[in-house]
Structures are given as structure tokens and as C-alpha cells.
CSV table of C-alpha atoms in Angstrom, one decimal:
chain,number,residue,atom,x,y,z
Q,1,ILE,CA,85.7,70.5,-33.5
Q,2,THR,CA,82.5,70.2,-34.0
Q,3,THR,CA,79.6,70.3,-31.3
Q,4,GLY,CA,76.2,71.0,-31.4
Q,5,CYS,CA,75.7,74.3,-32.5
Q,6,PHE,CA,79.5,75.2,-32.9
Q,7,LYS,CA,82.5,75.0,-35.4
Q,8,ILE,CA,86.0,74.9,-33.8
Q,9,GLU,CA,88.7,75.1,-35.7
Q,10,PHE,CA,91.8,74.9,-34.0
Q,11,GLN,CA,94.8,75.5,-36.1
Q,12,ASP,CA,97.9,73.5,-34.1
Q,13,ASN,CA,101.1,74.1,-36.2
Q,14,ASN,CA,102.4,76.8,-33.5
Q,15,PRO,CA,101.8,74.6,-29.9
Q,16,ILE,CA,101.7,77.2,-26.8
Q,17,GLN,CA,104.9,75.7,-25.1
Q,18,MET,CA,107.0,77.8,-22.7
Q,19,GLU,CA,109.2,75.4,-22.3
Q,20,LYS,CA,113.5,77.0,-22.3
Q,21,SER,CA,111.8,80.4,-23.2
Q,22,TYR,CA,113.2,83.3,-22.5
Q,23,PRO,CA,112.5,87.0,-21.4
Q,24,ILE,CA,111.6,89.1,-24.6
Q,25,SER,CA,110.4,92.7,-25.2
Q,26,ASP,CA,106.9,93.8,-25.7
Q,27,GLU,CA,107.9,94.9,-28.5
Q,28,GLU,CA,109.0,91.1,-29.9
Q,29,ALA,CA,106.4,90.3,-27.8
Q,30,LYS,CA,104.5,90.8,-31.1
Q,31,GLU,CA,106.9,89.1,-34.1
Q,32,LEU,CA,106.4,86.1,-31.8
Q,33,THR,CA,103.7,83.8,-34.4
Q,34,PRO,CA,100.9,83.7,-33.3
Q,35,TYR,CA,98.5,80.6,-32.2
Q,36,THR,CA,95.1,81.2,-34.4
Q,37,PHE,CA,91.8,79.5,-33.6
Q,38,THR,CA,88.1,80.3,-35.3
Q,39,ILE,CA,84.5,80.2,-33.8
Q,40,THR,CA,81.4,79.9,-35.6
Q,41,ASN,CA,78.0,79.9,-34.9
Q,42,THR,CA,76.0,77.2,-37.2
Q,43,CYS,CA,73.0,77.2,-35.4
Q,44,GLU,CA,69.6,79.6,-36.2
Q,45,SER,CA,70.2,81.5,-32.5
Q,46,TYR,CA,71.9,84.0,-30.5
Q,47,ALA,CA,75.0,81.5,-28.9
Q,48,THR,CA,77.6,82.7,-25.9
Q,49,TYR,CA,81.6,82.1,-25.5
Q,50,GLN,CA,83.6,82.1,-22.8
Q,51,ILE,CA,87.4,80.8,-23.7
Q,52,ASN,CA,89.7,80.3,-21.3
Q,53,LEU,CA,93.4,79.2,-20.8
Q,54,GLU,CA,93.4,75.7,-18.9
Q,55,LEU,CA,97.2,75.5,-17.3
Q,56,LEU,CA,98.5,70.8,-17.5
Q,57,ASP,CA,99.1,69.8,-14.6
Q,58,THR,CA,102.3,69.2,-16.6
Q,59,THR,CA,103.0,72.6,-15.8
Q,60,THR,CA,106.2,73.4,-12.8
Q,61,LEU,CA,105.9,77.5,-13.0
Q,62,GLU,CA,104.1,78.4,-10.1
Q,63,ASN,CA,104.3,82.5,-10.8
Q,64,LEU,CA,102.0,83.6,-14.1
Q,65,ASP,CA,102.7,87.1,-12.5
Q,66,TYR,CA,105.6,86.6,-15.3
Q,67,ILE,CA,103.8,85.4,-18.3
Q,68,ASN,CA,102.3,87.5,-20.7
Q,69,VAL,CA,99.2,87.1,-23.1
Q,70,ARG,CA,97.9,89.8,-25.5
Q,71,LEU,CA,94.6,88.3,-27.3
Q,72,ASN,CA,93.8,89.5,-31.1
Q,73,GLU,CA,96.4,91.7,-30.7
Q,74,LYS,CA,94.9,94.0,-27.8
Q,75,ARG,CA,97.0,95.0,-24.7
Q,76,LYS,CA,99.1,92.9,-22.7
Q,77,GLN,CA,98.3,91.1,-19.5
Q,78,SER,CA,100.1,88.4,-17.5
Q,79,ILE,CA,98.0,85.3,-16.7
Q,80,GLY,CA,98.3,85.4,-13.3
Q,81,SER,CA,95.9,88.6,-13.4
Q,82,LEU,CA,93.4,87.1,-15.3
Q,83,GLU,CA,90.3,86.0,-13.2
Q,84,GLU,CA,90.9,81.7,-12.5
Q,85,VAL,CA,87.9,80.1,-13.7
Q,86,THR,CA,86.4,76.5,-13.6
Q,87,THR,CA,88.6,73.4,-15.4
Q,88,THR,CA,86.8,71.7,-18.2
Q,89,ILE,CA,90.4,68.9,-19.4
Q,90,GLN,CA,90.7,66.5,-17.1
Q,91,ASN,CA,94.3,67.1,-17.0
Q,92,ALA,CA,93.9,70.2,-16.1
Q,93,LYS,CA,95.8,72.0,-12.7
Q,94,SER,CA,93.7,75.4,-13.6
Q,95,ALA,CA,92.4,77.5,-15.9
Q,96,ARG,CA,92.3,81.8,-16.8
Q,97,LYS,CA,89.5,83.6,-18.1
Q,98,LEU,CA,90.4,85.4,-21.3
Q,99,GLU,CA,87.6,86.3,-23.2
Q,100,ILE,CA,83.4,86.1,-23.6
Q,101,GLY,CA,81.1,87.6,-25.8
Q,102,TYR,CA,79.0,86.4,-28.8
Q,103,LEU,CA,78.5,85.5,-31.7
Q,104,ASN,CA,75.1,86.2,-34.1
Q,105,HIS,CA,73.8,83.0,-36.7
Q,106,LEU,CA,76.6,82.4,-38.9
Q,107,GLU,CA,78.6,84.5,-37.6
Q,108,SER,CA,82.5,83.4,-37.4
Q,109,LYS,CA,85.3,84.9,-35.6
Q,110,THR,CA,89.6,84.2,-35.3
Q,111,PHE,CA,91.0,84.7,-32.9
Q,112,THR,CA,95.2,84.9,-32.4
Q,113,MET,CA,97.0,84.6,-29.3
Q,114,GLN,CA,100.6,85.3,-28.0
Q,115,MET,CA,102.4,84.5,-25.4
Q,116,TRP,CA,105.6,85.6,-23.6
Q,117,MET,CA,108.1,86.0,-20.5
Q,118,ASP,CA,108.0,88.9,-19.6
Q,119,GLU,CA,111.3,91.1,-19.9
Q,120,ASN,CA,111.5,91.7,-16.0
Q,121,THR,CA,111.5,88.5,-15.0
Q,122,PRO,CA,114.0,87.8,-12.5
Q,123,ALA,CA,116.7,85.2,-13.8
Q,124,ASN,CA,116.0,83.1,-10.2
Q,125,GLU,CA,115.2,79.5,-9.2
Q,126,GLU,CA,111.5,80.2,-9.1
Q,127,VAL,CA,111.1,80.8,-12.8
Q,128,MET,CA,114.3,79.2,-14.2
Q,129,ASN,CA,114.2,76.0,-15.8
Q,130,LYS,CA,110.5,75.5,-15.7
Q,131,VAL,CA,107.7,74.6,-18.0
Q,132,LEU,CA,104.3,76.3,-18.8
Q,133,ASP,CA,102.2,73.2,-20.8
Q,134,SER,CA,98.6,75.1,-21.7
Q,135,LYS,CA,95.8,74.5,-23.9
Q,136,ILE,CA,92.9,76.8,-25.3
Q,137,THR,CA,89.0,76.0,-24.7
Q,138,VAL,CA,86.3,77.5,-25.6
Q,139,ASN,CA,82.3,76.9,-23.4
Q,140,THR,CA,80.1,77.5,-25.8
Q,141,SER,CA,76.6,77.4,-24.2
Q,142,VAL,CA,73.2,78.6,-26.5
Q,143,LEU,CA,70.7,82.1,-26.4
Q,144,THR,CA,67.0,81.6,-26.9
Q,145,LYS,CA,67.1,85.4,-27.7
Q,146,SER,CA,69.6,88.1,-29.1
Q,147,PRO,CA,71.5,89.7,-25.6
Q,148,THR,CA,71.0,92.9,-24.3
Q,149,TYR,CA,73.4,95.5,-24.8
Q,150,ALA,CA,73.7,95.5,-20.2
Q,151,GLU,CA,74.1,91.4,-20.9
Q,152,VAL,CA,77.4,92.8,-23.3
Q,153,ILE,CA,78.6,95.3,-22.1
Q,154,THR,CA,78.3,93.5,-18.3
Q,155,ASN,CA,80.3,90.7,-20.1
Q,156,CYS,CA,82.9,93.1,-21.8
Q,157,SER,CA,83.7,95.0,-18.8
Q,158,ASN,CA,84.4,91.3,-17.4
Q,159,ASN,CA,86.8,91.0,-19.9
Q,160,GLY,CA,90.2,91.3,-18.7
Q,161,TYR,CA,91.1,94.2,-21.2
Q,162,LYS,CA,88.2,95.0,-20.9
Q,163,THR,CA,88.4,98.1,-23.8
Q,164,VAL,CA,85.8,99.4,-26.8
Q,165,ASP,CA,86.4,97.6,-28.9
Q,166,CYS,CA,84.9,94.6,-26.9
Q,167,MET,CA,82.0,96.8,-27.1
Q,168,LEU,CA,82.2,97.3,-30.7
Q,169,GLU,CA,82.7,93.5,-32.0
Q,170,ASN,CA,79.6,92.5,-30.1
Q,171,SER,CA,77.6,93.6,-32.7
Q,172,THR,CA,74.0,91.8,-31.2
Q,173,TYR,CA,73.1,94.9,-29.0
Q,174,GLU,CA,71.0,97.3,-30.0
Q,175,LYS,CA,73.4,101.0,-30.5
Q,176,GLU,CA,70.6,103.7,-31.6
Q,177,ASP,CA,72.2,105.2,-27.9
Q,178,LEU,CA,75.3,104.6,-28.5
Q,179,MET,CA,78.3,106.6,-31.5
Q,180,LEU,CA,81.6,106.6,-31.7
Q,181,ASP,CA,82.2,110.0,-31.8
Q,182,GLU,CA,85.7,109.8,-34.6
Q,183,THR,CA,88.1,111.7,-32.8
Q,184,ILE,CA,91.9,110.9,-32.4
Q,185,ASP,CA,90.7,108.4,-29.8
Q,186,ASN,CA,88.2,107.2,-31.4
Q,187,ASN,CA,85.9,107.3,-28.4
Q,188,LEU,CA,82.2,105.8,-28.1
Q,189,ARG,CA,79.8,107.9,-26.5
Q,190,TYR,CA,75.9,107.6,-25.2
Q,191,ILE,CA,74.1,110.4,-27.5
Q,192,GLY,CA,70.1,111.3,-27.8
Q,193,SER,CA,67.9,112.3,-25.3
Q,194,ASN,CA,67.5,109.1,-23.0
Q,195,PRO,CA,70.1,106.6,-23.2
Q,196,ASN,CA,69.8,103.9,-21.0
Q,197,ASN,CA,73.3,104.9,-19.2
Q,198,TYR,CA,72.1,105.4,-15.7
Q,199,VAL,CA,74.4,103.8,-13.4
Q,200,THR,CA,73.9,103.5,-9.0
Q,201,PHE,CA,77.5,105.2,-7.5
Q,202,ASN,CA,77.7,106.5,-4.7
Q,203,ASN,CA,74.3,105.6,-3.5
Q,204,GLU,CA,72.9,107.7,-6.1
Q,205,LEU,CA,72.2,108.2,-9.7
Q,206,TRP,CA,75.2,109.0,-11.9
Q,207,GLN,CA,75.5,108.8,-16.2
Q,208,ILE,CA,78.0,106.8,-18.7
Q,209,ILE,CA,79.2,109.9,-20.8
Q,210,GLY,CA,81.4,107.1,-22.2
Q,211,VAL,CA,84.1,105.2,-23.2
Q,212,MET,CA,87.4,107.3,-23.4
Q,213,ASN,CA,89.8,105.4,-25.1
Q,214,ASN,CA,94.2,106.5,-23.9
Q,215,VAL,CA,93.1,108.4,-20.3
Q,216,GLU,CA,96.0,107.7,-18.7
Q,217,ASP,CA,96.5,107.7,-15.2
Q,218,GLU,CA,98.2,108.9,-12.0
Q,219,ASN,CA,101.2,106.7,-13.2
Q,220,GLY,CA,101.4,107.3,-17.3
Q,221,LYS,CA,99.4,104.4,-17.6
Q,222,LYS,CA,96.9,104.3,-20.8
Q,223,ASP,CA,93.7,102.5,-20.3
Q,224,SER,CA,90.2,103.0,-21.6
Q,225,ARG,CA,87.6,103.7,-18.8
Q,226,ILE,CA,84.7,104.9,-18.2
Q,227,LYS,CA,83.4,108.6,-17.7
Q,228,LEU,CA,80.3,109.4,-15.4
Q,229,ILE,CA,78.1,112.2,-14.1
Q,230,ARG,CA,76.6,113.2,-11.7
Q,231,THR,CA,72.1,113.1,-13.0
Q,232,GLU,CA,71.4,116.1,-10.3
Q,233,ALA,CA,73.8,119.1,-9.2
Q,234,ILE,CA,74.7,119.1,-5.8
Q,235,GLY,CA,74.0,122.8,-5.7
Q,236,ILE,CA,75.2,126.6,-6.9
Q,237,TYR,CA,78.4,128.1,-7.0
Q,238,SER,CA,81.5,129.8,-8.3
Q,239,TRP,CA,83.1,128.2,-10.7
Q,240,ASP,CA,85.9,130.1,-8.8
Q,241,SER,CA,86.6,133.9,-7.4
Q,242,SER,CA,88.8,136.1,-6.5
Q,243,ALA,CA,90.0,139.0,-4.4
Q,244,SER,CA,88.7,142.8,-6.1
Q,245,ASN,CA,91.9,144.1,-7.0
Q,246,VAL,CA,92.6,140.2,-8.6
Q,247,ASN,CA,90.5,140.2,-12.6
Q,248,GLY,CA,87.7,142.8,-10.5
Q,249,GLY,CA,87.0,139.5,-8.2
Q,250,MET,CA,85.6,137.8,-10.8
Q,251,GLY,CA,88.1,134.1,-10.6
Q,252,VAL,CA,90.9,133.1,-12.1
Q,253,ASN,CA,90.2,130.6,-15.1
Q,254,GLU,CA,93.1,127.7,-14.4
Q,255,TRP,CA,90.9,125.2,-12.7
Q,256,SER,CA,94.4,123.2,-11.2
Q,257,GLN,CA,93.9,126.3,-8.8
Q,258,ALA,CA,90.1,127.3,-8.8
Q,259,ASP,CA,87.7,127.4,-6.0
Q,260,LEU,CA,85.5,124.5,-7.1
Q,261,MET,CA,88.6,121.7,-8.3
Q,262,LYS,CA,89.4,122.6,-4.3
Q,263,LEU,CA,86.0,122.5,-2.8
Q,264,LEU,CA,85.6,118.4,-5.6
Q,265,ASN,CA,89.1,116.9,-4.9
Q,266,PRO,CA,91.0,115.6,-1.7
Q,267,GLY,CA,93.6,117.1,-0.6
Q,268,TYR,CA,93.0,120.7,0.3
Q,269,GLU,CA,91.6,120.8,3.9
Q,270,SER,CA,92.9,123.0,4.6
Q,271,GLU,CA,92.1,125.5,2.8
Q,272,SER,CA,90.1,127.8,5.1
Q,273,VAL,CA,87.1,127.9,2.1
Q,274,GLY,CA,85.2,124.8,1.2
Q,275,GLY,CA,88.8,122.9,1.3
Q,276,SER,CA,87.7,119.1,-0.1
Q,277,LEU,CA,84.2,119.9,1.1
Q,278,TYR,CA,82.3,117.2,-0.7
Q,279,TRP,CA,85.0,114.2,-1.0
Q,280,ASN,CA,85.1,114.5,3.1
Q,281,ARG,CA,81.8,114.5,2.7
Q,282,GLU,CA,81.6,117.8,5.1
Q,283,ASN,CA,80.2,120.9,5.9
Q,284,GLY,CA,81.8,124.5,6.3
Q,285,THR,CA,80.8,127.6,3.7
Q,286,CYS,CA,81.9,128.0,-0.4
Q,287,TYR,CA,82.3,130.4,-2.6
Q,288,LYS,CA,79.0,131.8,-4.3
Q,289,GLY,CA,79.7,135.4,-5.8
Q,290,LYS,CA,82.1,137.5,-6.8
Q,291,ASN,CA,85.2,138.7,-4.9
Q,292,ASN,CA,85.1,135.7,-3.1
Q,293,ALA,CA,82.1,135.9,-1.3
Q,294,ILE,CA,80.7,133.0,0.4
Q,295,THR,CA,77.6,131.1,1.4
Q,296,THR,CA,77.4,128.0,4.3
Q,297,CYS,CA,77.6,124.4,2.3
Q,298,ASN,CA,76.7,121.0,3.5
Q,299,PHE,CA,77.9,117.9,1.6
Q,300,SER,CA,77.1,115.2,4.8
Q,301,SER,CA,74.9,113.5,3.0
Q,302,MET,CA,76.1,113.9,-0.6
Q,303,GLY,CA,79.6,113.8,-0.4
Q,304,ILE,CA,81.9,111.3,-1.6
Q,305,ASN,CA,81.4,107.8,0.8
Q,306,GLU,CA,84.5,105.8,1.7
Q,307,ASN,CA,83.1,103.2,-0.2
Q,308,SER,CA,83.1,104.9,-3.4
Q,309,LYS,CA,86.3,106.7,-3.3
Q,310,GLN,CA,87.9,103.8,-4.6
Q,311,PHE,CA,86.4,103.4,-7.3
Q,312,ILE,CA,88.0,107.0,-9.1
Q,313,ASP,CA,90.8,106.8,-11.1
Q,314,ASN,CA,93.2,109.5,-10.5
Q,315,VAL,CA,93.6,110.2,-14.4
Q,316,ILE,CA,94.4,113.8,-16.6
Q,317,TRP,CA,91.7,115.5,-17.5
Q,318,ASN,CA,92.7,118.0,-21.0
Q,319,THR,CA,92.2,121.5,-20.5
Q,320,GLY,CA,93.4,122.6,-23.4
Q,321,THR,CA,91.4,126.0,-25.7
Q,322,SER,CA,91.2,127.1,-28.6
Q,323,GLY,CA,93.8,129.9,-28.0
Q,324,SER,CA,93.8,132.7,-30.7
Q,325,ALA,CA,91.1,130.6,-32.7
Q,326,ASN,CA,87.4,132.3,-32.6
Q,327,TYR,CA,85.7,129.6,-30.4
Q,328,GLN,CA,82.2,130.7,-31.5
Q,329,LYS,CA,83.2,129.2,-34.2
Q,330,LEU,CA,83.7,125.8,-33.7
Q,331,ASN,CA,81.9,122.4,-33.9
Q,332,ALA,CA,82.0,118.6,-30.9
Q,333,LYS,CA,85.5,117.4,-32.7
Q,334,GLU,CA,86.9,120.8,-33.0
Q,335,LEU,CA,86.8,121.3,-29.7
Q,336,PHE,CA,87.9,118.1,-28.5
Q,337,ALA,CA,90.9,118.8,-30.6
Q,338,TYR,CA,91.7,122.4,-29.0
Q,339,GLU,CA,91.1,120.7,-25.2
Q,340,LYS,CA,93.6,117.9,-25.7
Q,341,SER,CA,96.0,121.0,-27.6
Q,342,SER,CA,98.9,123.1,-25.8
Q,343,ASN,CA,96.6,126.4,-25.9
Q,344,ILE,CA,95.6,128.2,-23.1
Q,345,GLY,CA,92.7,129.9,-21.4
Q,346,LYS,CA,94.8,133.1,-21.2
Q,347,ILE,CA,96.0,136.0,-23.4
Q,348,CYS,CA,96.1,139.2,-22.0
Q,349,THR,CA,98.7,140.3,-19.4
Q,350,SER,CA,98.5,143.1,-18.2
Q,351,SER,CA,94.7,144.6,-18.7
Q,352,LYS,CA,92.1,145.2,-16.3
Q,353,PRO,CA,90.1,143.1,-15.2
Q,354,CYS,CA,92.0,140.3,-17.0
Q,355,ASN,CA,95.3,141.3,-13.9
Q,356,ASP,CA,96.5,137.9,-13.2
Q,357,THR,CA,99.9,136.4,-12.7
Q,358,VAL,CA,98.3,133.1,-12.2
Q,359,SER,CA,100.3,130.4,-14.8
Q,360,ARG,CA,98.2,128.5,-17.2
Q,361,THR,CA,98.0,125.3,-17.3
Q,362,THR,CA,96.5,122.5,-20.0
Q,363,LYS,CA,96.2,119.0,-18.2
Q,364,TRP,CA,95.0,118.5,-14.5
Q,365,LEU,CA,96.3,115.8,-12.5
Q,366,GLY,CA,92.9,114.5,-10.2
Q,367,LYS,CA,90.1,112.5,-9.4
Q,368,VAL,CA,86.8,114.4,-9.8
Q,369,GLY,CA,86.6,117.5,-12.0
Q,370,LEU,CA,83.8,118.2,-14.9
Q,371,ILE,CA,82.4,117.6,-18.1
Q,372,SER,CA,84.4,119.8,-20.8
Q,373,LEU,CA,82.8,121.1,-23.8
Q,374,SER,CA,82.7,118.1,-26.6
Q,375,ASP,CA,81.4,115.5,-23.9
Q,376,TYR,CA,78.5,117.9,-24.3
Q,377,GLY,CA,78.6,118.4,-27.9
Q,378,PHE,CA,79.0,114.1,-27.9
Q,379,ALA,CA,75.9,113.9,-26.5
Q,380,ALA,CA,73.7,115.2,-29.5
Q,381,PRO,CA,71.5,112.6,-31.7
Q,382,ASN,CA,73.4,113.0,-34.6
Q,383,LYS,CA,76.7,113.8,-36.5
Q,384,GLU,CA,75.3,116.9,-37.9
Q,385,CYS,CA,75.3,118.5,-34.5
Q,386,TYR,CA,78.3,117.3,-34.3
Q,387,ASN,CA,79.2,119.7,-37.1
Q,388,ALA,CA,77.6,122.5,-36.3
Q,389,CYS,CA,78.8,124.8,-34.0
Q,390,LEU,CA,77.9,124.3,-30.7
Q,391,PHE,CA,78.2,128.8,-29.5
Q,392,HIS,CA,76.5,129.9,-32.7
Q,393,SER,CA,73.1,130.7,-32.5
Q,394,SER,CA,72.2,128.8,-35.3
Q,395,TYR,CA,73.0,125.6,-33.9
Q,396,PRO,CA,70.0,123.7,-34.2
Q,397,GLN,CA,67.0,123.3,-31.8
Q,398,ASN,CA,67.1,119.5,-32.0
Q,399,CYS,CA,70.9,118.8,-30.7
Q,400,LYS,CA,69.5,121.2,-27.8
Q,401,ILE,CA,66.8,119.4,-26.9
Q,402,ASN,CA,67.5,116.0,-27.8
Q,403,ASN,CA,70.4,115.9,-26.0
Q,404,TRP,CA,70.6,114.2,-22.2
Q,405,LEU,CA,73.1,116.2,-20.8
Q,406,THR,CA,71.2,119.3,-21.8
Q,407,GLU,CA,69.7,119.7,-17.7
Q,408,ASN,CA,66.5,121.8,-18.5
Q,409,ASP,CA,65.6,123.6,-14.8
Q,410,TYR,CA,69.6,124.9,-14.5
Q,411,ASN,CA,72.6,125.9,-15.9
Q,412,TYR,CA,75.5,123.6,-15.2
Q,413,TRP,CA,79.4,124.4,-14.8
Q,414,SER,CA,81.9,122.0,-17.4
Q,415,ILE,CA,85.5,122.1,-16.9
Q,416,SER,CA,86.8,123.8,-20.4
Q,417,PRO,CA,88.0,127.3,-19.8
Q,418,VAL,CA,87.3,130.4,-22.4
Q,419,VAL,CA,89.7,132.5,-24.6
Q,420,ASP,CA,87.0,135.7,-26.0
Q,421,PRO,CA,90.8,137.1,-28.6
Q,422,GLY,CA,88.1,140.4,-29.0
Q,423,SER,CA,87.4,140.4,-25.2
Q,424,VAL,CA,89.2,142.3,-22.0
Q,425,ASN,CA,87.6,139.7,-20.1
Q,426,ILE,CA,89.3,136.8,-21.6
Q,427,GLY,CA,92.0,135.2,-18.2
Q,428,THR,CA,88.2,134.8,-16.4
Q,429,ASN,CA,85.8,132.7,-18.5
Q,430,THR,CA,85.3,129.5,-18.5
Q,431,ALA,CA,81.8,127.7,-20.2
Q,432,TYR,CA,78.6,126.5,-18.9
Q,433,ILE,CA,76.2,124.1,-20.4
Q,434,MET,CA,72.7,126.4,-20.8
Q,435,SER,CA,69.1,125.2,-19.4
Q,436,ASN,CA,67.7,125.6,-22.3
Q,437,GLY,CA,70.2,123.3,-24.2
Q,438,GLY,CA,73.9,124.8,-26.5
Q,439,VAL,CA,76.3,126.9,-24.8
Q,440,CYS,CA,77.4,129.7,-23.3
Q,441,GLY,CA,80.9,131.2,-23.7
Q,442,TYR,CA,80.4,134.7,-24.3
Q,443,HIS,CA,82.5,136.8,-22.1
Q,444,ALA,CA,79.5,138.7,-20.8
Q,445,MET,CA,78.4,135.8,-19.6
Q,446,GLY,CA,80.5,133.3,-18.8
Q,447,TRP,CA,82.4,135.0,-15.8
Q,448,LEU,CA,84.0,132.7,-12.9
Q,449,ASP,CA,82.3,134.0,-10.4
Q,450,LEU,CA,78.8,133.6,-11.3
Q,451,ILE,CA,77.1,131.4,-9.9
Q,452,GLN,CA,75.8,128.1,-11.8
Q,453,SER,CA,75.2,124.7,-10.7
Q,454,VAL,CA,78.0,122.0,-10.2
Q,455,ARG,CA,77.3,118.3,-11.3
Q,456,PRO,CA,80.5,116.8,-10.7
Q,457,SER,CA,82.4,114.3,-13.0
Q,458,ILE,CA,85.0,111.5,-12.5
Q,459,PHE,CA,86.4,108.1,-14.7
Q,460,LEU,CA,85.9,104.9,-12.7
Q,461,ASN,CA,89.1,102.1,-12.6
Q,462,SER,CA,89.6,100.5,-14.7
Q,463,ASN,CA,89.1,97.5,-12.2
Q,464,VAL,CA,85.8,98.1,-12.4
Q,465,LYS,CA,83.3,96.4,-13.7
Q,466,ILE,CA,79.3,96.4,-14.5
Q,467,ILE,CA,78.0,93.3,-12.9
Q,468,SER,CA,74.1,93.9,-13.4
Q,469,GLY,CA,71.6,96.2,-14.6
Q,470,ASP,CA,70.4,97.1,-17.9
Q,471,GLY,CA,71.4,101.0,-17.6
Q,472,THR,CA,68.0,102.5,-17.1
Q,473,ARG,CA,67.0,104.5,-14.5
Q,474,GLU,CA,64.9,102.0,-12.6
Q,475,ASN,CA,67.3,99.3,-12.6
Q,476,SER,CA,70.9,101.1,-13.5
Q,477,TYR,CA,73.5,99.3,-13.8
Q,478,LYS,CA,75.5,98.1,-10.7
Q,479,LEU,CA,79.3,98.4,-10.1
Q,480,GLU,CA,81.8,96.3,-8.6
Q,481,LEU,CA,85.5,96.3,-8.2
Q,482,ILE,CA,87.7,93.7,-9.9
Q,483,GLY,CA,89.4,91.3,-7.0
Q,484,GLU,CA,87.5,92.9,-4.5
């Protein structure tokens, strides 16, 4: 079809018609011959498109949750989970949105679609002897100017699969403050001194660290998820502290049992000090110093409110370390790899002041954490910074002052434990981001009982979408839960 500025070509040699179909596995579905169509923008201006799957009135299958669809080899979705939209053809009884996006002048995009009956479909009257008959429709409109990144990220967030691919495939937005980190997960990160990554969350300003791929939730499902950090600190507290006979009172560098973790997350209300105070917006006492020293703390106006809790995903955070490697020689990419490794944050077993008996872990399931060292490294302005050692005195000044995660007024904690094979204090160290830029994890400076600022970090629920805003501090992105 050629209409106005668009040329749309459908290859109808493989029509989508699920009559006399039967359940198959996802692996078998990958071998199905796809339905193919191409959209070309023949206008002189930018254009937007919306692809719908329209179910014809000859369809007799009512429960669409049993039918899966995959567009351009992205992850599968059930048709029933797709957003219902207005039909555009006369003989359609309903329509579901598959994707929206943009095309430049003379840009073409080819789509392949596979559809199959889920292998868990029951053999009952609800499904058996039913028909699904559908057509692809493409709705297009011309734009007078290039779409902003805010418009692109909003549309990508509205697409069902919400992966980083959507943003990367739409080439019309400005990318100066975004970069792929080229790690095994190929995460999309905000970089530079002042990116437009502000989000209104919990009725306050937070910022998007990036879109992280392969983040696993509590059910073992891996997905792309947006990671946030609070723009301002919630106070200054110890990462962990301990009694004087445990690691000299300097705490234990195991995040899954750290005092700060218990302060930020639900489920620790029985703790006499700090337990879940931030999560529950309560006041009480918190750890602040060596030998389990405490101070009063009040989160009644800055803790997580009830509405915001549903936006936070319960996911796996990586807390691996460099092991026996010298962490003081590592760059951002190396740190990222070690964070996902099985190296633990303790080598000593008895030497004072490292005498705790706590088992170290490299993964933690939870809701509220802190940024990792690699998050800081990848927020630097360019790839030269990615290849420089974050801990060394030669770390380029440009990488520090032009890194948006550098906070000039204070130091703040990371989630990353640090191992220094040359120190007896290697069970009590974690790293923090220094106020003058760079990272501190040296054994004489990174002790957990020190009081540093705390900037909570979270992963957004994969059902969260961005509905407005342009990401600037003055017009931050606004969030909404799909279906809410």
C-alpha cells in the first residue's frame, strides 16, 4: 500500500490464521515461517507509525492469553497482554497494539512476526475448535520536526517489550548523553555532566542510571529494567557497624546483612535499630559510627510512600568483587565483570580486625540498594574514561568533573564490597564515591563504620512506563504503571 508519505508492503504468502493450530514450545515457535512487512517513509519529514494486530469478526477464540506473538525476534508476549486500541478496519472486532516508533526521511524498517499457541494451553472447550483470524494494520502520521528523546523513550516504554533495542532502533533522537557500555549485557547508560535523565518518583527527584538488560526478578524472569538513583542523599550513616569484638567494631562487608540494607528495605521491622525505617517512612535510631554507635533518624517525609512501592521491582543485585585481583587497577568494564562474578568480599578468616564468621555472597535479592562501582564508571563522558582505572591517582580529571554521578558536596556509599589482598582489613571494606570525583576503596579509607551519605537506588517494575516530561530537571519524566 502506498498512502501519502508512506509505502507499506505486505508479503501475504504466509497469512496469520490460527485455525487447526495446536500448542507448541517457544523453541519450536522460533522455526515458524514469519509474516513479513516493510514500512518506508517516502516523505521529506519525519514520521511516526503504530502497528496493530486486528482480530477479525470471524475469530471465535475469546481467551487471547493462550496465543503468543513475537515481533522482530524480540521476547514473546501473549496477545491478551497487549494494549487494546481502536480498530481501523471494518470487519475487525478488536485490535491490540504491537509497536510504535519513528522513521526518518527515506528510512525503511522490515518487520517479521510469528504467532503460536502457548505450550501450556489447556485442552478444553475454551480453546479447542476455535479460530483466530487477524490482520496487521499500520497507522502513520507525518511529524513537522524530529521527535525528542522524551517522545522516543515514552513510545518505547509504551511498547510491550520495552527493551533497550526500541530506543536504539529509533535513530532520530539525540544521543549525546546516552551510550552503550559494551559489556556482556550491553546496557544503555546516561553519561556526561548533565544528562536529561530526571524522573519524578516518590514525589521527589530521582535520575535514570540507564536501561539495564538481563536483570532477574524474584521469579527468575530476566528483563530490561530502568535503574534509578535518588538525586539527593537521605542522610549520612554507616554502611555497617559491629560490636567491638567483631572486625574491631568496623562492620562486615556483606550487603545481604548490612545495617544500611536493613534500613532501606522491607522485612526488618523487628530490628531495634534502623529496621525498615526508610521503607516505612518512620523515625527511630540508625547506625552511625564504629562499635554500633547510633543516632536519631527520621524518614517520615522522605521514605518510600505506599503508592511508590508498587513501582519498585524485587530483583537480583550483583555484589561480586575483584577477588585476589588488585582492585586498584580496574576500569569500569572490568569492575562490571567482577560484580557479576562469584568472587566474594572477604579473604581473611581470623586475622584481626577481620575475624567475623559471616558467609559472603555475590548476589542479593531486594528492592532498595545502592549504585555499583561500575555504574559510576560508566556515567563518565566518554570511552577513554571507561578504560581508565577508577581508583588510581591518574584517573583523568575530566572523567571526574564531567560525571553526573559525582556529587560535589559529599561522599556517598556504593553497594560494592572491596577486597584488598594487601590489607588485614579485607573483610571490612566497601567503596564510596568521593565528593571530588573518583572512587575510594583503599583499606585505610573505605571502612564500613565511616559515615558517608546515602543515595538509594532501585530498579523500576517492568510494567512502568514514562508518560510525559523531557527528562530535564524542570520537566522531569513522569511515571505510570501499565494498566493502572
